[in-house]
Tab-separated table of C-alpha atoms in Angstrom:
chain	number	residue	atom	x	y	z
F	218	MET	CA	-81.097	33.318	43.210
F	219	THR	CA	-77.160	33.625	43.868
F	220	VAL	CA	-77.580	31.909	46.805
F	221	VAL	CA	-79.390	29.124	45.511
F	222	ILE	CA	-76.548	28.848	42.925
F	223	GLU	CA	-74.124	28.857	45.579
F	224	VAL	CA	-75.722	26.145	47.365
F	225	LEU	CA	-76.306	24.073	44.417
F	226	ALA	CA	-72.725	24.456	43.290
F	227	GLY	CA	-71.420	23.408	46.474
F	228	ILE	CA	-73.544	20.347	46.701
F	229	VAL	CA	-72.394	19.247	43.091
F	230	PHE	CA	-68.602	20.029	44.314
F	231	PHE	CA	-69.073	17.965	47.415
F	232	SER	CA	-70.702	14.852	45.496
F	233	LEU	CA	-67.516	15.229	42.995
F	234	ILE	CA	-65.243	15.129	46.327
F	235	ILE	CA	-67.176	11.932	47.249
F	236	LEU	CA	-66.871	10.455	43.439
F	237	SER	CA	-63.096	11.240	43.831
F	238	VAL	CA	-62.988	9.038	47.024
F	239	LEU	CA	-65.059	6.221	45.749
F	240	LEU	CA	-62.757	6.266	42.658
F	241	HIS	CA	-59.827	6.073	45.072
F	242	GLU	CA	-61.272	3.215	46.774
F	243	CYS	CA	-61.963	1.319	43.428
F	244	GLY	CA	-58.092	1.650	42.875
F	245	HIS	CA	-57.903	-0.915	45.878
F	246	PHE	CA	-61.026	-2.655	44.962
F	247	ILE	CA	-60.527	-3.600	41.446
F	248	PRO	CA	-56.767	-5.070	41.693
F	249	ALA	CA	-57.983	-6.895	45.131
F	250	LYS	CA	-60.657	-8.411	43.199
F	251	ILE	CA	-58.607	-9.325	40.315
F	252	PHE	CA	-55.996	-11.078	42.522
F	253	GLY	CA	-58.553	-12.896	44.455
F	254	VAL	CA	-58.648	-11.152	47.802
F	255	LYS	CA	-61.726	-11.322	49.735
F	256	VAL	CA	-63.410	-7.851	50.118
F	257	THR	CA	-66.221	-7.493	52.631
F	258	GLU	CA	-66.841	-3.915	52.740
F	259	PHE	CA	-66.545	-1.020	50.586
F	260	PHE	CA	-67.709	2.596	51.959
F	261	ALA	CA	-67.288	6.086	51.542
F	262	GLY	CA	-67.224	7.893	54.857
F	263	PHE	CA	-66.705	6.390	58.499
F	264	GLY	CA	-68.847	5.908	61.554
F	265	PRO	CA	-72.548	5.137	61.691
F	266	LYS	CA	-73.907	3.762	58.519
F	267	ILE	CA	-76.265	5.685	56.349
F	268	TRP	CA	-77.274	3.402	53.577
F	269	SER	CA	-75.696	0.080	51.809
F	270	PHE	CA	-76.317	-2.783	49.798
F	271	THR	CA	-74.577	-6.225	49.601
F	272	ARG	CA	-73.606	-8.202	46.154
F	273	GLY	CA	-71.819	-11.084	46.660
F	274	GLU	CA	-69.157	-11.081	49.752
F	275	THR	CA	-69.038	-7.355	49.704
F	276	GLU	CA	-71.017	-4.525	51.064
F	277	TYR	CA	-71.202	-1.008	49.511
F	278	GLY	CA	-72.542	2.014	51.108
F	279	PHE	CA	-72.080	5.381	52.747
F	280	LYS	CA	-71.182	6.431	56.383
F	281	TRP	CA	-71.819	9.653	58.034
F	282	ILE	CA	-68.518	11.082	58.496
F	283	PRO	CA	-67.344	12.071	55.088
F	284	LEU	CA	-63.606	12.246	55.633
F	285	GLY	CA	-62.359	9.570	53.207
F	286	GLY	CA	-63.353	6.117	52.523
F	287	TYR	CA	-62.221	2.525	52.745
F	288	VAL	CA	-62.342	-1.100	51.300
F	289	ARG	CA	-61.901	-3.796	54.034
F	290	LEU	CA	-59.584	-6.542	52.768
F	291	VAL	CA	-59.638	-9.552	54.797
F	292	GLY	CA	-56.122	-10.608	56.316
F	293	MET	CA	-54.358	-7.319	56.500
F	294	TYR	CA	-52.477	-8.788	59.514
F	295	PRO	CA	-50.532	-12.079	58.988
F	296	ALA	CA	-52.326	-14.716	60.640
F	297	THR	CA	-49.288	-16.926	62.174
F	298	VAL	CA	-46.752	-14.641	63.699
F	299	HIS	CA	-44.527	-15.887	66.641
F	300	HIS	CA	-43.178	-13.618	69.036
F	301	HIS	CA	-40.028	-14.379	71.354
F	302	HIS	CA	-41.261	-11.943	73.948
F	303	GLY	CA	-44.978	-11.130	75.312
F	304	ASN	CA	-45.463	-7.435	76.029
F	305	ARG	CA	-48.830	-5.180	75.699
F	306	LEU	CA	-47.796	-4.188	72.320
F	307	THR	CA	-47.616	-8.051	71.048
F	308	LYS	CA	-50.728	-8.718	73.075
F	309	LEU	CA	-52.530	-5.903	71.237
F	310	ALA	CA	-51.171	-7.427	67.806
F	311	ASP	CA	-52.432	-10.797	68.603
F	312	GLU	CA	-55.875	-9.472	69.821
F	313	ALA	CA	-56.178	-7.437	66.190
F	314	ARG	CA	-55.348	-10.744	64.490
F	315	ALA	CA	-58.012	-12.685	66.480
F	316	ALA	CA	-60.599	-10.441	66.182
F	317	GLU	CA	-59.851	-10.320	62.310
F	318	ALA	CA	-59.807	-14.104	62.196
F	319	GLU	CA	-63.439	-14.267	63.297
F	320	ASP	CA	-64.338	-13.391	59.563
F	321	ILE	CA	-61.748	-15.816	58.244
F	322	THR	CA	-63.034	-19.327	57.331
F	323	GLY	CA	-61.094	-22.075	56.187
F	324	ALA	CA	-62.361	-21.477	52.321
F	325	ASP	CA	-60.592	-18.191	52.603
F	326	ARG	CA	-57.109	-19.436	53.170
F	327	GLY	CA	-55.129	-18.202	50.125
F	328	ARG	CA	-57.597	-15.579	49.574
F	329	LEU	CA	-56.209	-13.363	52.581
F	330	PHE	CA	-54.444	-10.031	51.962
F	331	SER	CA	-51.233	-11.153	53.752
F	332	ASP	CA	-51.218	-14.549	51.770
F	333	LYS	CA	-50.646	-12.718	48.537
F	334	PRO	CA	-47.103	-12.006	47.103
F	335	VAL	CA	-45.516	-8.486	47.702
F	336	TRP	CA	-45.863	-7.532	44.305
F	337	GLN	CA	-49.792	-7.797	44.319
F	338	ARG	CA	-49.810	-6.172	47.539
F	339	LEU	CA	-48.221	-3.020	46.333
F	340	ILE	CA	-50.322	-2.933	43.523
F	341	ILE	CA	-53.458	-3.346	45.254
F	342	MET	CA	-52.160	-0.312	48.050
F	343	SER	CA	-50.934	1.862	45.489
F	344	GLY	CA	-54.016	1.486	43.174
F	345	GLY	CA	-55.652	4.355	45.198
F	346	ILE	CA	-53.217	6.724	45.485
F	347	LEU	CA	-52.280	6.355	41.791
F	348	THR	CA	-55.984	6.955	40.938
F	349	ASN	CA	-55.929	10.322	42.636
F	350	LEU	CA	-52.886	11.187	40.687
F	351	LEU	CA	-54.366	10.550	37.409
F	352	LEU	CA	-57.633	12.250	38.306
F	353	ALA	CA	-55.471	15.506	39.080
F	354	PHE	CA	-53.542	15.061	35.968
F	355	LEU	CA	-56.646	14.793	33.601
F	356	LEU	CA	-58.360	17.827	35.396
F	357	PHE	CA	-55.324	20.042	35.246
F	358	TRP	CA	-54.621	18.959	31.253
F	359	ALA	CA	-58.226	19.541	30.775
F	360	VAL	CA	-58.170	23.160	32.443
F	361	PHE	CA	-54.537	24.077	30.758
F	362	GLY	CA	-55.603	22.661	27.303
F	363	ILE	CA	-59.177	24.115	26.766
F	364	HIS	CA	-59.470	26.802	29.218
F	365	GLY	CA	-55.809	27.821	29.409
F	366	ARG	CA	-53.763	28.998	32.594
F	367	ALA	CA	-52.407	32.399	33.666
F	368	ALA	CA	-48.889	32.576	33.089
F	369	GLN	CA	-46.038	35.029	34.290
F	370	THR	CA	-43.645	36.338	31.348
F	371	THR	CA	-40.433	37.891	31.954
F	372	THR	CA	-42.195	41.240	30.295
F	373	VAL	CA	-42.165	43.946	33.205
F	374	ALA	CA	-45.872	44.974	33.924
F	375	ALA	CA	-44.947	47.474	36.808
F	376	VAL	CA	-42.049	48.779	38.332
F	377	THR	CA	-42.083	49.478	42.377
F	378	PRO	CA	-40.840	52.864	42.787
F	379	CYS	CA	-40.156	52.322	46.878
F	380	VAL	CA	-39.426	49.247	48.726
F	381	HIS	CA	-42.172	49.911	51.404
F	382	SER	CA	-44.561	52.587	50.214
F	383	SER	CA	-46.524	53.192	47.169
F	384	GLN	CA	-45.504	56.328	46.544
F	385	ILE	CA	-45.211	56.792	42.561
F	386	SER	CA	-43.387	60.223	42.230
F	387	GLY	CA	-40.919	62.212	43.949
F	388	PRO	CA	-38.327	60.860	46.554
F	389	CYS	CA	-39.289	58.134	48.945
F	390	PRO	CA	-40.261	58.878	52.324
F	391	SER	CA	-38.006	59.044	55.038
F	392	GLY	CA	-36.520	55.538	56.272
F	393	ASP	CA	-37.434	54.295	52.847
F	394	ARG	CA	-35.266	53.649	49.560
F	395	ARG	CA	-35.732	53.494	46.066
F	396	ALA	CA	-36.500	49.822	44.908
F	397	PRO	CA	-33.591	48.358	43.111
F	398	ALA	CA	-35.520	48.117	39.855
F	399	ALA	CA	-36.162	51.519	39.753
F	400	GLU	CA	-32.805	52.545	40.716
F	401	ALA	CA	-31.615	50.647	37.684
F	402	GLY	CA	-34.023	52.257	35.251
F	403	VAL	CA	-36.322	49.273	34.577
F	404	GLN	CA	-39.200	50.376	32.798
F	405	ALA	CA	-42.948	49.029	32.422
F	406	GLY	CA	-42.871	46.950	28.881
F	407	ASP	CA	-38.956	46.107	29.365
F	408	ARG	CA	-38.598	42.252	28.652
F	409	ILE	CA	-35.830	41.088	31.067
F	410	VAL	CA	-33.356	38.630	29.134
F	411	SER	CA	-30.484	38.713	31.504
F	412	PHE	CA	-29.524	38.906	35.143
F	413	ASN	CA	-25.940	39.170	36.070
F	414	GLY	CA	-24.677	37.657	32.718
F	415	ARG	CA	-27.143	34.807	32.841
F	416	GLN	CA	-29.803	34.368	30.281
F	417	VAL	CA	-33.274	34.596	31.684
F	418	ASP	CA	-35.910	32.145	29.983
F	419	SER	CA	-38.835	32.302	32.382
F	420	TRP	CA	-40.232	34.106	35.319
F	421	SER	CA	-39.586	31.542	37.787
F	422	GLN	CA	-36.364	31.436	36.848
F	423	LEU	CA	-35.834	35.342	37.191
F	424	GLN	CA	-37.350	35.052	40.690
F	425	GLU	CA	-34.691	32.127	41.680
F	426	PHE	CA	-31.876	34.556	40.390
F	427	ILE	CA	-33.256	37.675	42.422
F	428	ARG	CA	-33.811	35.626	45.497
F	429	ASP	CA	-30.451	33.762	45.761
F	430	ASN	CA	-28.884	37.130	44.889
F	431	GLY	CA	-29.351	38.689	48.404
F	432	ASP	CA	-28.089	42.042	48.732
F	433	GLY	CA	-25.415	41.610	46.062
F	434	GLU	CA	-24.903	43.658	42.654
F	435	ALA	CA	-27.174	43.089	40.199
F	436	ARG	CA	-26.583	43.963	36.262
F	437	LEU	CA	-29.970	43.744	34.196
F	438	GLY	CA	-30.413	43.356	30.485
F	439	VAL	CA	-33.392	44.155	28.606
F	440	LYS	CA	-35.128	44.385	25.636
F	441	ARG	CA	-37.133	47.650	25.015
F	442	HIS	CA	-38.955	48.475	22.076
F	443	GLY	CA	-37.213	45.556	20.233
F	444	ASP	CA	-33.485	46.827	21.195
F	445	ALA	CA	-31.170	45.227	23.673
F	446	VAL	CA	-30.115	47.759	26.398
F	447	SER	CA	-28.152	47.308	29.513
F	448	LEU	CA	-29.305	48.934	32.585
F	449	MET	CA	-27.340	50.675	35.318
F	450	PRO	CA	-26.118	48.206	37.690
F	451	THR	CA	-27.734	48.187	41.177
F	452	ARG	CA	-28.043	46.004	44.358
F	453	THR	CA	-30.818	43.799	45.193
F	454	LEU	CA	-31.669	44.003	48.959
F	455	VAL	CA	-32.649	41.204	51.348
F	456	THR	CA	-36.105	41.668	52.588
F	457	GLU	CA	-39.400	39.703	53.396
F	458	VAL	CA	-41.089	38.231	50.399
F	459	PRO	CA	-43.863	35.776	50.027
F	460	ASP	CA	-42.464	31.820	50.585
F	461	LEU	CA	-43.195	30.094	46.872
F	462	ASN	CA	-44.090	27.143	48.496
F	463	ASN	CA	-46.176	28.321	51.282
F	464	PRO	CA	-47.650	31.736	50.138
F	465	GLY	CA	-49.143	32.158	53.703
F	466	ARG	CA	-45.560	32.785	54.971
F	467	THR	CA	-42.622	35.153	54.143
F	468	VAL	CA	-39.086	34.266	53.968
F	469	GLU	CA	-35.926	36.504	53.881
F	470	ALA	CA	-34.373	36.728	50.161
F	471	GLY	CA	-33.193	39.191	47.491
F	472	TYR	CA	-35.701	41.418	46.016
F	473	LEU	CA	-35.609	43.571	43.003
F	474	GLY	CA	-39.150	45.237	42.712
F	475	VAL	CA	-40.766	44.198	39.269
F	476	SER	CA	-43.975	42.495	38.550
F	477	PRO	CA	-44.529	40.383	35.450
F	478	THR	CA	-46.896	40.530	32.986
F	479	MET	CA	-49.564	38.109	32.970
F	480	VAL	CA	-50.715	35.839	29.930
F	481	VAL	CA	-53.302	33.123	29.146
F	482	VAL	CA	-51.519	30.064	27.720
F	483	HIS	CA	-52.858	26.695	26.349
F	484	SER	CA	-50.495	23.876	27.147
F	485	GLY	CA	-50.315	20.109	27.062
F	486	PRO	CA	-49.263	17.093	29.283
F	487	GLY	CA	-45.611	18.043	29.813
F	488	ASP	CA	-46.559	21.792	31.041
F	489	THR	CA	-49.417	19.970	33.230
F	490	VAL	CA	-46.845	17.636	34.697
F	491	SER	CA	-44.580	20.647	35.387
F	492	GLN	CA	-47.273	22.797	36.884
F	493	MET	CA	-48.285	19.668	39.090
F	494	TRP	CA	-44.794	19.393	40.328
F	495	THR	CA	-44.570	23.135	41.696
F	496	MET	CA	-48.203	22.587	43.168
F	497	SER	CA	-46.802	19.278	44.697
F	498	LYS	CA	-43.987	21.397	46.509
F	499	GLN	CA	-46.507	23.552	47.985
F	500	SER	CA	-48.813	20.611	49.172
F	501	LEU	CA	-45.688	19.041	50.825
F	502	SER	CA	-45.050	22.102	52.636
F	503	ALA	CA	-48.515	22.434	53.676
F	504	LEU	CA	-48.652	18.641	54.747
F	505	ALA	CA	-45.333	19.098	56.862
F	506	ARG	CA	-46.875	21.726	58.613
F	507	LEU	CA	-50.759	20.437	58.908
F	508	PRO	CA	-51.082	20.089	62.736
F	509	VAL	CA	-49.647	23.773	63.253
F	510	LEU	CA	-51.687	25.194	60.570
F	511	THR	CA	-54.614	23.386	61.689
F	512	TRP	CA	-54.063	24.865	65.321
F	513	ASN	CA	-53.698	28.045	63.938
F	514	VAL	CA	-56.930	27.907	62.111
F	515	ALA	CA	-58.500	27.022	65.591
F	516	SER	CA	-56.780	29.990	67.414
F	517	ASP	CA	-57.945	32.385	64.821
F	518	MET	CA	-61.424	30.963	65.226
F	519	VAL	CA	-61.434	31.390	68.876
F	520	THR	CA	-59.987	34.734	69.126
F	521	GLY	CA	-62.126	36.179	66.185
F	522	LYS	CA	-59.180	36.762	63.914
F	523	ALA	CA	-59.796	36.703	60.085
F	524	ARG	CA	-59.360	33.559	58.388
F	525	ASP	CA	-55.861	33.056	56.254
F	526	ALA	CA	-57.071	32.452	52.707
F	527	ASN	CA	-54.245	30.156	52.462
F	528	SER	CA	-55.141	28.213	55.545
F	529	PRO	CA	-56.128	24.589	55.128
F	530	MET	CA	-59.879	23.602	54.675
F	531	SER	CA	-61.982	20.383	55.111
F	532	ILE	CA	-64.355	19.232	52.279
F	533	VAL	CA	-66.776	21.399	53.634
F	534	GLY	CA	-64.861	24.509	53.085
F	535	ALA	CA	-63.671	23.329	49.621
F	536	SER	CA	-67.351	22.993	48.559
F	537	ARG	CA	-68.150	26.455	50.086
F	538	VAL	CA	-65.463	27.956	47.938
F	539	ALA	CA	-66.804	26.202	44.919
F	540	GLY	CA	-70.206	27.482	45.579
F	541	ASP	CA	-68.767	31.086	46.200
F	542	VAL	CA	-67.091	30.815	42.573
F	543	ALA	CA	-70.332	29.673	40.949
F	544	GLY	CA	-72.064	32.523	42.348
F	545	ASN	CA	-69.635	35.399	41.322
F	546	SER	CA	-71.445	37.146	38.557
F	547	GLN	CA	-67.790	38.841	37.398
F	548	LEU	CA	-66.624	35.391	36.162
F	549	THR	CA	-67.862	33.660	32.976
F	550	MET	CA	-69.028	30.092	32.690
F	551	GLY	CA	-66.001	29.086	31.316
F	552	ASP	CA	-63.888	30.649	34.246
F	553	LYS	CA	-66.227	28.933	36.517
F	554	ILE	CA	-65.873	25.365	35.417
F	555	ALA	CA	-62.064	25.869	35.132
F	556	THR	CA	-61.854	27.041	38.707
F	557	GLY	CA	-63.802	24.296	40.004
F	558	ALA	CA	-62.017	21.764	37.940
F	559	SER	CA	-58.816	23.231	39.389
F	560	LEU	CA	-59.942	23.196	43.100
F	561	LEU	CA	-60.514	19.337	42.545
F	562	GLY	CA	-57.557	18.768	40.638
F	563	GLY	CA	-55.629	20.274	43.439
F	564	LEU	CA	-57.623	18.314	46.208
F	565	ASN	CA	-56.630	14.896	44.585
F	566	LEU	CA	-53.025	16.071	44.150
F	567	PHE	CA	-53.182	16.618	48.024
F	568	LEU	CA	-54.774	13.525	48.759
F	569	PHE	CA	-52.123	11.492	46.489
F	570	TRP	CA	-49.306	13.081	48.523
F	571	PHE	CA	-51.329	12.695	51.999
F	572	ASN	CA	-51.632	8.997	51.323
F	573	VAL	CA	-47.939	8.696	50.286
F	574	VAL	CA	-46.862	9.107	53.798
F	575	PRO	CA	-45.283	5.832	54.668
F	576	LEU	CA	-47.106	5.612	58.075
F	577	PRO	CA	-50.413	3.800	58.617
F	578	PRO	CA	-53.222	4.018	58.478
F	579	MET	CA	-52.405	5.701	54.990
F	580	ASP	CA	-51.704	3.846	52.048
F	581	GLY	CA	-48.261	4.660	52.064
F	582	GLY	CA	-47.720	2.953	55.556
F	583	HIS	CA	-48.887	-0.319	53.901
F	584	ILE	CA	-46.733	-0.059	51.035
F	585	ALA	CA	-43.712	0.491	53.087
F	586	GLY	CA	-44.708	-2.526	55.333
F	587	ALA	CA	-44.884	-4.811	51.866
F	588	ILE	CA	-41.616	-3.214	50.870
F	589	TYR	CA	-39.885	-3.815	54.574
F	590	GLU	CA	-40.939	-7.568	54.157
F	591	ALA	CA	-39.771	-8.097	50.814
F	592	CYS	CA	-36.220	-6.469	51.628
F	593	LYS	CA	-36.005	-8.344	55.025
F	594	ARG	CA	-36.671	-11.569	53.204
F	595	GLY	CA	-34.507	-10.803	50.538
F	596	LEU	CA	-31.609	-10.507	52.968
F	597	PHE	CA	-32.284	-13.286	54.761
F	598	LYS	CA	-32.136	-15.431	51.308
F	599	LEU	CA	-29.000	-13.857	50.443
F	600	ALA	CA	-27.466	-14.738	53.950
F	601	GLY	CA	-28.542	-18.234	53.871
F	602	LYS	CA	-30.751	-17.922	56.724
F	603	PRO	CA	-34.505	-19.403	57.114
F	604	ASP	CA	-37.367	-17.207	55.949
F	605	PRO	CA	-38.176	-14.749	58.626
F	606	GLY	CA	-41.748	-14.795	57.526
F	607	PRO	CA	-44.283	-11.995	56.720
F	608	ALA	CA	-43.748	-8.510	58.598
F	609	ASP	CA	-45.999	-8.031	61.440
F	610	THR	CA	-47.941	-5.072	60.413
F	611	ALA	CA	-50.224	-5.418	63.364
F	612	MET	CA	-47.164	-4.034	65.822
F	613	MET	CA	-47.912	-0.529	63.974
F	614	LEU	CA	-51.468	-0.351	65.420
F	615	PRO	CA	-50.828	1.963	67.885
F	616	VAL	CA	-49.346	4.493	65.197
F	617	ALA	CA	-52.383	3.909	63.005
F	618	TRP	CA	-54.626	4.727	65.892
F	619	THR	CA	-52.942	7.724	67.093
F	620	ILE	CA	-52.407	9.168	63.566
F	621	GLY	CA	-56.099	8.215	62.998
F	622	ALA	CA	-57.207	10.005	66.218
F	623	LEU	CA	-55.254	13.095	65.233
F	624	MET	CA	-56.692	13.114	61.613
F	625	LEU	CA	-60.322	13.015	63.166
F	626	VAL	CA	-59.419	16.027	65.536
F	627	MET	CA	-57.895	18.082	62.726
F	628	GLY	CA	-60.875	17.032	60.378
F	629	LEU	CA	-63.429	18.187	62.959
F	630	ILE	CA	-61.540	21.557	63.471
F	631	LEU	CA	-61.619	22.182	60.237
F	632	VAL	CA	-64.990	21.324	59.436
F	633	VAL	CA	-66.256	23.828	62.521
F	634	ALA	CA	-63.952	26.385	61.238
F	635	ASP	CA	-65.180	26.290	57.551
F	636	VAL	CA	-68.996	26.779	58.583
F	637	VAL	CA	-67.866	29.517	61.544
F	638	SER	CA	-64.948	31.230	59.526
F	639	PRO	CA	-64.814	30.072	56.025
F	640	VAL	CA	-62.275	31.247	53.603
F	641	LYS	CA	-62.680	33.947	51.526
F	642	ILE	CA	-61.324	34.110	48.169
F	643	PHE	CA	-63.271	37.399	46.604
């Protein structure tokens, strides 16, 4: 029965991902229709067609490779661009324009994407990524407000006695030293209120103070049974600690040796935005290292090494994780729904940042092209020069094809890894 639940939950979660993709495309499609742009295709997925239907001038449907989706806006490349020098790149751009021109009739003039003012193009291209951001916000706000989220407090849950070993009594083993917090006399239940004379308001702030302190002196003030206590000065030490923006990596930073008490808090939109920014820094760190992280996944898969729980996943892997959550008998129904919603929110937040990248074929590449064109035309106007015309975005086709091929390869690697060596969170 558990297997059936896991499979059904995985299918439901996969369907919700596809729904997120379709809503992203609606973010492009709806303003494009409002501004009168000709839209001929609206698809979830890439590659061979599974099923479709046509309404008006637009074909809607699904394709076999579920790595995204697209709407086909006619006239993405400006039709009339004159190059002073002919080379392979300009020839490629001209061929792309010629291929697109086959779908353009005389009645379409004025309805092409490239015919529209820059501000309309910016709205059309940013609509998708803003939809992902809004979905992420609504999902996280619902989870934090209704179910609550685990929050770290400045009250100490446990004190690490030795830096490297788990020994809880007696002297530390040879070569190991007492943890700084233990040397200072910190006790479980103490609420840390100051660090080196600076007021401590949150656990994240305390973490920052400790890490930035390196191996410097540390003077702690705590509240113990309601009384203010100044502890014996100690020195933090530099050691390997998890990277806050990439939990799969470690960095050298100051270390104290305390762990926080966890509580469940219910919060509103302000805290949701704050938490999303923290998650965004982690997403950006992962995005910057995505090719390397994908290579590590492939290497571990080939060598048989256990999959890192923090490694990137495809939507297949995310669906499997959702299935594992649904099949876990130790979680309440509320915990399962909240975890699934958070997983979907995190995916939408990552898609937002992924598509913000200012390179084609991502939405950010088209946004960057429109901004470049507006700036160029503005500068020419200020200089009293003739209008330079639209920016020739077709010249970026080699970049788009290279990145597209890289995305396809990485996507296939992650899909295979998620089948052969899936991420385990339990």
